[in-house]
PDB file of N, CA and C in Angstrom:
ATOM      1  N   MET A   1       6.468 -12.196 -47.926  1.00 73.00           N
ATOM      2  CA  MET A   1       7.735 -11.659 -48.335  1.00 73.00           C
ATOM      3  C   MET A   1       8.658 -12.676 -49.034  1.00 73.00           C
ATOM      4  N   MET A   2       8.480 -13.955 -48.458  1.00 73.00           N
ATOM      5  CA  MET A   2       9.231 -15.053 -49.081  1.00 73.00           C
ATOM      6  C   MET A   2       8.788 -15.287 -50.596  1.00 73.00           C
ATOM      7  N   ALA A   3       7.444 -15.146 -50.774  1.00 79.00           N
ATOM      8  CA  ALA A   3       6.971 -15.296 -52.151  1.00 79.00           C
ATOM      9  C   ALA A   3       7.525 -14.265 -53.071  1.00 79.00           C
ATOM     10  N   ALA A   4       7.565 -13.034 -52.551  1.00 76.00           N
ATOM     11  CA  ALA A   4       8.164 -11.928 -53.420  1.00 76.00           C
ATOM     12  C   ALA A   4       9.597 -12.161 -53.660  1.00 76.00           C
ATOM     13  N   GLY A   5      10.320 -12.695 -52.662  1.00 72.00           N
ATOM     14  CA  GLY A   5      11.759 -12.983 -52.839  1.00 72.00           C
ATOM     15  C   GLY A   5      11.964 -14.080 -53.894  1.00 72.00           C
ATOM     16  N   GLU A   6      11.062 -15.107 -53.834  1.00 75.00           N
ATOM     17  CA  GLU A   6      11.105 -16.172 -54.847  1.00 75.00           C
ATOM     18  C   GLU A   6      10.911 -15.704 -56.254  1.00 75.00           C
ATOM     19  N   LYS A   7      10.001 -14.779 -56.353  1.00 79.00           N
ATOM     20  CA  LYS A   7       9.648 -14.247 -57.665  1.00 79.00           C
ATOM     21  C   LYS A   7      10.734 -13.364 -58.303  1.00 79.00           C
ATOM     22  N   THR A   8      11.414 -12.644 -57.304  1.00 81.00           N
ATOM     23  CA  THR A   8      12.492 -11.722 -57.844  1.00 81.00           C
ATOM     24  C   THR A   8      13.863 -12.412 -57.804  1.00 81.00           C
ATOM     25  N   GLY A   9      13.964 -13.670 -57.233  1.00 81.00           N
ATOM     26  CA  GLY A   9      15.241 -14.275 -57.227  1.00 81.00           C
ATOM     27  C   GLY A   9      16.180 -13.848 -56.077  1.00 81.00           C
ATOM     28  N   LYS A  10      15.626 -13.079 -55.172  1.00 81.00           N
ATOM     29  CA  LYS A  10      16.449 -12.569 -54.102  1.00 81.00           C
ATOM     30  C   LYS A  10      15.877 -13.027 -52.726  1.00 81.00           C
ATOM     31  N   ILE A  11      15.687 -14.379 -52.575  1.00 81.00           N
ATOM     32  CA  ILE A  11      15.115 -14.900 -51.324  1.00 81.00           C
ATOM     33  C   ILE A  11      16.079 -14.744 -50.203  1.00 81.00           C
ATOM     34  N   ASP A  12      17.447 -14.749 -50.440  1.00 85.00           N
ATOM     35  CA  ASP A  12      18.383 -14.535 -49.333  1.00 85.00           C
ATOM     36  C   ASP A  12      18.288 -13.150 -48.710  1.00 85.00           C
ATOM     37  N   GLU A  13      18.029 -12.124 -49.474  1.00 86.00           N
ATOM     38  CA  GLU A  13      17.915 -10.782 -49.084  1.00 86.00           C
ATOM     39  C   GLU A  13      16.606 -10.644 -48.373  1.00 86.00           C
ATOM     40  N   MET A  14      15.582 -11.287 -48.850  1.00 86.00           N
ATOM     41  CA  MET A  14      14.241 -11.246 -48.135  1.00 86.00           C
ATOM     42  C   MET A  14      14.339 -11.841 -46.840  1.00 86.00           C
ATOM     43  N   MET A  15      14.904 -13.115 -46.714  1.00 88.00           N
ATOM     44  CA  MET A  15      15.085 -13.723 -45.476  1.00 88.00           C
ATOM     45  C   MET A  15      15.896 -12.922 -44.424  1.00 88.00           C
ATOM     46  N   GLN A  16      16.882 -12.232 -44.925  1.00 89.00           N
ATOM     47  CA  GLN A  16      17.689 -11.352 -44.051  1.00 89.00           C
ATOM     48  C   GLN A  16      16.754 -10.247 -43.581  1.00 89.00           C
ATOM     49  N   ASN A  17      15.985  -9.588 -44.416  1.00 90.00           N
ATOM     50  CA  ASN A  17      15.006  -8.588 -44.075  1.00 90.00           C
ATOM     51  C   ASN A  17      14.078  -9.097 -43.006  1.00 90.00           C
ATOM     52  N   ILE A  18      13.548 -10.278 -43.188  1.00 91.00           N
ATOM     53  CA  ILE A  18      12.583 -10.806 -42.186  1.00 91.00           C
ATOM     54  C   ILE A  18      13.231 -10.995 -40.898  1.00 91.00           C
ATOM     55  N   ALA A  19      14.540 -11.596 -40.855  1.00 93.00           N
ATOM     56  CA  ALA A  19      15.272 -11.805 -39.661  1.00 93.00           C
ATOM     57  C   ALA A  19      15.605 -10.409 -38.947  1.00 93.00           C
ATOM     58  N   ASP A  20      15.900  -9.414 -39.701  1.00 94.00           N
ATOM     59  CA  ASP A  20      16.168  -8.114 -39.093  1.00 94.00           C
ATOM     60  C   ASP A  20      14.985  -7.478 -38.465  1.00 94.00           C
ATOM     61  N   PHE A  21      13.814  -7.719 -39.126  1.00 95.00           N
ATOM     62  CA  PHE A  21      12.475  -7.175 -38.643  1.00 95.00           C
ATOM     63  C   PHE A  21      12.190  -7.817 -37.354  1.00 95.00           C
ATOM     64  N   PHE A  22      12.216  -9.200 -37.259  1.00 95.00           N
ATOM     65  CA  PHE A  22      11.871  -9.824 -36.044  1.00 95.00           C
ATOM     66  C   PHE A  22      12.973  -9.619 -34.927  1.00 95.00           C
ATOM     67  N   ASP A  23      14.198  -9.445 -35.254  1.00 97.00           N
ATOM     68  CA  ASP A  23      15.187  -9.099 -34.247  1.00 97.00           C
ATOM     69  C   ASP A  23      14.938  -7.753 -33.688  1.00 97.00           C
ATOM     70  N   ASP A  24      14.540  -6.758 -34.474  1.00 96.00           N
ATOM     71  CA  ASP A  24      14.232  -5.378 -34.010  1.00 96.00           C
ATOM     72  C   ASP A  24      12.904  -5.515 -33.112  1.00 96.00           C
ATOM     73  N   GLU A  25      11.968  -6.305 -33.490  1.00 97.00           N
ATOM     74  CA  GLU A  25      10.718  -6.468 -32.739  1.00 97.00           C
ATOM     75  C   GLU A  25      10.974  -7.106 -31.369  1.00 97.00           C
ATOM     76  N   VAL A  26      11.839  -8.102 -31.338  1.00 97.00           N
ATOM     77  CA  VAL A  26      12.155  -8.701 -30.071  1.00 97.00           C
ATOM     78  C   VAL A  26      12.941  -7.746 -29.172  1.00 97.00           C
ATOM     79  N   ASP A  27      13.793  -7.032 -29.740  1.00 96.00           N
ATOM     80  CA  ASP A  27      14.563  -5.933 -28.946  1.00 96.00           C
ATOM     81  C   ASP A  27      13.649  -4.977 -28.339  1.00 96.00           C
ATOM     82  N   ALA A  28      12.679  -4.454 -29.145  1.00 96.00           N
ATOM     83  CA  ALA A  28      11.760  -3.521 -28.648  1.00 96.00           C
ATOM     84  C   ALA A  28      10.923  -4.091 -27.523  1.00 96.00           C
ATOM     85  N   MET A  29      10.475  -5.302 -27.676  1.00 96.00           N
ATOM     86  CA  MET A  29       9.629  -5.969 -26.596  1.00 96.00           C
ATOM     87  C   MET A  29      10.469  -6.180 -25.355  1.00 96.00           C
ATOM     88  N   LEU A  30      11.704  -6.509 -25.460  1.00 96.00           N
ATOM     89  CA  LEU A  30      12.522  -6.706 -24.276  1.00 96.00           C
ATOM     90  C   LEU A  30      12.847  -5.369 -23.627  1.00 96.00           C
ATOM     91  N   ASP A  31      13.041  -4.324 -24.396  1.00 95.00           N
ATOM     92  CA  ASP A  31      13.180  -2.979 -23.777  1.00 95.00           C
ATOM     93  C   ASP A  31      11.948  -2.559 -22.959  1.00 95.00           C
ATOM     94  N   GLY A  32      10.832  -2.812 -23.558  1.00 94.00           N
ATOM     95  CA  GLY A  32       9.501  -2.520 -22.798  1.00 94.00           C
ATOM     96  C   GLY A  32       9.426  -3.296 -21.565  1.00 94.00           C
ATOM     97  N   LEU A  33       9.779  -4.602 -21.583  1.00 94.00           N
ATOM     98  CA  LEU A  33       9.744  -5.387 -20.457  1.00 94.00           C
ATOM     99  C   LEU A  33      10.683  -4.952 -19.306  1.00 94.00           C
ATOM    100  N   THR A  34      11.854  -4.584 -19.764  1.00 93.00           N
ATOM    101  CA  THR A  34      12.808  -4.129 -18.776  1.00 93.00           C
ATOM    102  C   THR A  34      12.377  -2.769 -18.172  1.00 93.00           C
ATOM    103  N   ALA A  35      11.761  -1.872 -18.924  1.00 94.00           N
ATOM    104  CA  ALA A  35      11.264  -0.676 -18.428  1.00 94.00           C
ATOM    105  C   ALA A  35      10.129  -0.876 -17.390  1.00 94.00           C
ATOM    106  N   LEU A  36       9.353  -1.889 -17.656  1.00 92.00           N
ATOM    107  CA  LEU A  36       8.229  -2.200 -16.636  1.00 92.00           C
ATOM    108  C   LEU A  36       8.848  -2.877 -15.421  1.00 92.00           C
ATOM    109  N   LEU A  37       9.878  -3.655 -15.565  1.00 95.00           N
ATOM    110  CA  LEU A  37      10.465  -4.430 -14.445  1.00 95.00           C
ATOM    111  C   LEU A  37      11.239  -3.602 -13.470  1.00 95.00           C
ATOM    112  N   GLU A  38      11.906  -2.549 -13.981  1.00 95.00           N
ATOM    113  CA  GLU A  38      12.780  -1.731 -13.117  1.00 95.00           C
ATOM    114  C   GLU A  38      12.062  -1.083 -11.924  1.00 95.00           C
ATOM    115  N   PRO A  39      10.891  -0.462 -12.107  1.00 95.00           N
ATOM    116  CA  PRO A  39      10.224   0.128 -10.957  1.00 95.00           C
ATOM    117  C   PRO A  39       9.795  -0.937  -9.839  1.00 95.00           C
ATOM    118  N   LEU A  40       9.291  -2.165 -10.379  1.00 95.00           N
ATOM    119  CA  LEU A  40       8.989  -3.202  -9.519  1.00 95.00           C
ATOM    120  C   LEU A  40      10.103  -3.734  -8.705  1.00 95.00           C
ATOM    121  N   LEU A  41      11.250  -3.813  -9.338  1.00 96.00           N
ATOM    122  CA  LEU A  41      12.437  -4.258  -8.676  1.00 96.00           C
ATOM    123  C   LEU A  41      12.916  -3.225  -7.604  1.00 96.00           C
ATOM    124  N   MET A  42      12.789  -1.991  -7.916  1.00 97.00           N
ATOM    125  CA  MET A  42      13.133  -0.961  -6.951  1.00 97.00           C
ATOM    126  C   MET A  42      12.178  -1.003  -5.683  1.00 97.00           C
ATOM    127  N   VAL A  43      10.924  -1.208  -5.942  1.00 97.00           N
ATOM    128  CA  VAL A  43      10.048  -1.310  -4.851  1.00 97.00           C
ATOM    129  C   VAL A  43      10.290  -2.555  -3.961  1.00 97.00           C
ATOM    130  N   PHE A  44      10.595  -3.638  -4.651  1.00 97.00           N
ATOM    131  CA  PHE A  44      10.881  -4.951  -3.959  1.00 97.00           C
ATOM    132  C   PHE A  44      12.161  -4.823  -3.112  1.00 97.00           C
ATOM    133  N   LEU A  45      13.249  -4.150  -3.630  1.00 98.00           N
ATOM    134  CA  LEU A  45      14.454  -3.962  -2.898  1.00 98.00           C
ATOM    135  C   LEU A  45      14.236  -2.990  -1.729  1.00 98.00           C
ATOM    136  N   GLY A  46      13.364  -1.912  -1.979  1.00 97.00           N
ATOM    137  CA  GLY A  46      13.124  -1.027  -0.863  1.00 97.00           C
ATOM    138  C   GLY A  46      12.405  -1.675   0.300  1.00 97.00           C
ATOM    139  N   VAL A  47      11.423  -2.580   0.004  1.00 98.00           N
ATOM    140  CA  VAL A  47      10.705  -3.303   1.090  1.00 98.00           C
ATOM    141  C   VAL A  47      11.706  -4.231   1.846  1.00 98.00           C
ATOM    142  N   ILE A  48      12.531  -4.933   1.135  1.00 98.00           N
ATOM    143  CA  ILE A  48      13.500  -5.774   1.742  1.00 98.00           C
ATOM    144  C   ILE A  48      14.480  -5.009   2.609  1.00 98.00           C
ATOM    145  N   ILE A  49      15.009  -3.853   2.079  1.00 98.00           N
ATOM    146  CA  ILE A  49      16.004  -3.185   2.888  1.00 98.00           C
ATOM    147  C   ILE A  49      15.307  -2.509   4.063  1.00 98.00           C
ATOM    148  N   GLY A  50      14.112  -1.966   3.765  1.00 97.00           N
ATOM    149  CA  GLY A  50      13.316  -1.368   4.952  1.00 97.00           C
ATOM    150  C   GLY A  50      13.023  -2.376   6.032  1.00 97.00           C
ATOM    151  N   GLY A  51      12.700  -3.596   5.710  1.00 96.00           N
ATOM    152  CA  GLY A  51      12.480  -4.648   6.686  1.00 96.00           C
ATOM    153  C   GLY A  51      13.733  -4.932   7.460  1.00 96.00           C
ATOM    154  N   ILE A  52      14.839  -4.978   6.773  1.00 96.00           N
ATOM    155  CA  ILE A  52      16.114  -5.208   7.460  1.00 96.00           C
ATOM    156  C   ILE A  52      16.492  -4.057   8.447  1.00 96.00           C
ATOM    157  N   VAL A  53      16.199  -2.844   7.987  1.00 95.00           N
ATOM    158  CA  VAL A  53      16.488  -1.706   8.884  1.00 95.00           C
ATOM    159  C   VAL A  53      15.525  -1.695  10.097  1.00 95.00           C
ATOM    160  N   ILE A  54      14.317  -1.942   9.884  1.00 94.00           N
ATOM    161  CA  ILE A  54      13.347  -2.018  10.982  1.00 94.00           C
ATOM    162  C   ILE A  54      13.711  -3.117  11.959  1.00 94.00           C
ATOM    163  N   SER A  55      14.135  -4.307  11.403  1.00 94.00           N
ATOM    164  CA  SER A  55      14.449  -5.418  12.335  1.00 94.00           C
ATOM    165  C   SER A  55      15.738  -5.115  13.111  1.00 94.00           C
ATOM    166  N   MET A  56      16.604  -4.231  12.602  1.00 93.00           N
ATOM    167  CA  MET A  56      17.789  -3.824  13.301  1.00 93.00           C
ATOM    168  C   MET A  56      17.454  -2.797  14.425  1.00 93.00           C
ATOM    169  N   PHE A  57      16.603  -1.838  14.126  1.00 91.00           N
ATOM    170  CA  PHE A  57      16.335  -0.692  14.975  1.00 91.00           C
ATOM    171  C   PHE A  57      15.185  -1.020  16.061  1.00 91.00           C
ATOM    172  N   LEU A  58      14.304  -1.949  15.734  1.00 90.00           N
ATOM    173  CA  LEU A  58      13.175  -2.240  16.613  1.00 90.00           C
ATOM    174  C   LEU A  58      13.690  -2.740  18.099  1.00 90.00           C
ATOM    175  N   PRO A  59      14.599  -3.620  18.161  1.00 88.00           N
ATOM    176  CA  PRO A  59      15.141  -4.052  19.462  1.00 88.00           C
ATOM    177  C   PRO A  59      15.654  -2.909  20.249  1.00 88.00           C
ATOM    178  N   ILE A  60      16.366  -1.938  19.516  1.00 87.00           N
ATOM    179  CA  ILE A  60      16.942  -0.816  20.241  1.00 87.00           C
ATOM    180  C   ILE A  60      15.857   0.077  20.832  1.00 87.00           C
ATOM    181  N   PHE A  61      14.778   0.329  20.069  1.00 85.00           N
ATOM    182  CA  PHE A  61      13.685   1.166  20.565  1.00 85.00           C
ATOM    183  C   PHE A  61      12.937   0.389  21.692  1.00 85.00           C
ATOM    184  N   LYS A  62      12.708  -0.899  21.628  1.00 86.00           N
ATOM    185  CA  LYS A  62      12.086  -1.678  22.642  1.00 86.00           C
ATOM    186  C   LYS A  62      12.936  -1.620  23.938  1.00 86.00           C
ATOM    187  N   MET A  63      14.237  -1.688  23.829  1.00 85.00           N
ATOM    188  CA  MET A  63      15.138  -1.624  25.019  1.00 85.00           C
ATOM    189  C   MET A  63      14.948  -0.295  25.661  1.00 85.00           C
ATOM    190  N   GLY A  64      14.863   0.746  24.832  1.00 78.00           N
ATOM    191  CA  GLY A  64      14.669   2.045  25.426  1.00 78.00           C
ATOM    192  C   GLY A  64      13.342   2.208  26.162  1.00 78.00           C
ATOM    193  N   GLU A  65      12.302   1.571  25.645  1.00 78.00           N
ATOM    194  CA  GLU A  65      11.049   1.569  26.404  1.00 78.00           C
ATOM    195  C   GLU A  65      11.144   0.817  27.699  1.00 78.00           C
ATOM    196  N   VAL A  66      11.835  -0.347  27.681  1.00 79.00           N
ATOM    197  CA  VAL A  66      11.930  -1.129  28.912  1.00 79.00           C
ATOM    198  C   VAL A  66      12.782  -0.345  29.947  1.00 79.00           C
ATOM    199  N   VAL A  67      13.836   0.236  29.610  1.00 80.00           N
ATOM    200  CA  VAL A  67      14.575   1.003  30.461  1.00 80.00           C
ATOM    201  C   VAL A  67      13.895   2.241  31.019  1.00 80.00           C
ATOM    202  N   GLY A  68      13.212   2.934  30.087  1.00 71.00           N
ATOM    203  CA  GLY A  68      12.500   4.153  30.440  1.00 71.00           C
ATOM    204  C   GLY A  68      11.225   3.783  31.327  1.00 71.00           C
ATOM    205  N   GLY A  69      10.654   2.683  31.108  1.00 61.00           N
ATOM    206  CA  GLY A  69       9.446   2.286  31.836  1.00 61.00           C
ATOM    207  C   GLY A  69       9.701   1.861  33.279  1.00 61.00           C
ATOM    208  N   SER A  70      10.870   1.516  33.591  1.00 54.00           N
ATOM    209  CA  SER A  70      11.218   1.012  34.976  1.00 54.00           C
ATOM    210  C   SER A  70      11.415   2.177  35.963  1.00 54.00           C
ATOM    211  N   LYS A  71      11.616   3.384  35.426  1.00 50.00           N
ATOM    212  CA  LYS A  71      11.905   4.487  36.319  1.00 50.00           C
ATOM    213  C   LYS A  71      10.684   4.956  37.023  1.00 50.00           C
TER     214      LYS A  71
END
């Protein structure tokens, strides 16, 4: 494209076209990466929050077993 721009005398327009093309390509790649990352992040946060909830309720359930087992 640069060679065509040099031949026509419009190298500045060709360089702008090349920059726009690569800018759009990088934006498309980042959008795809973000779309792949979102479900993984949701699963990771679900595991972390589930672990916190289990660690909060497990002692309560164990205490119920201890109290219920002594009768």
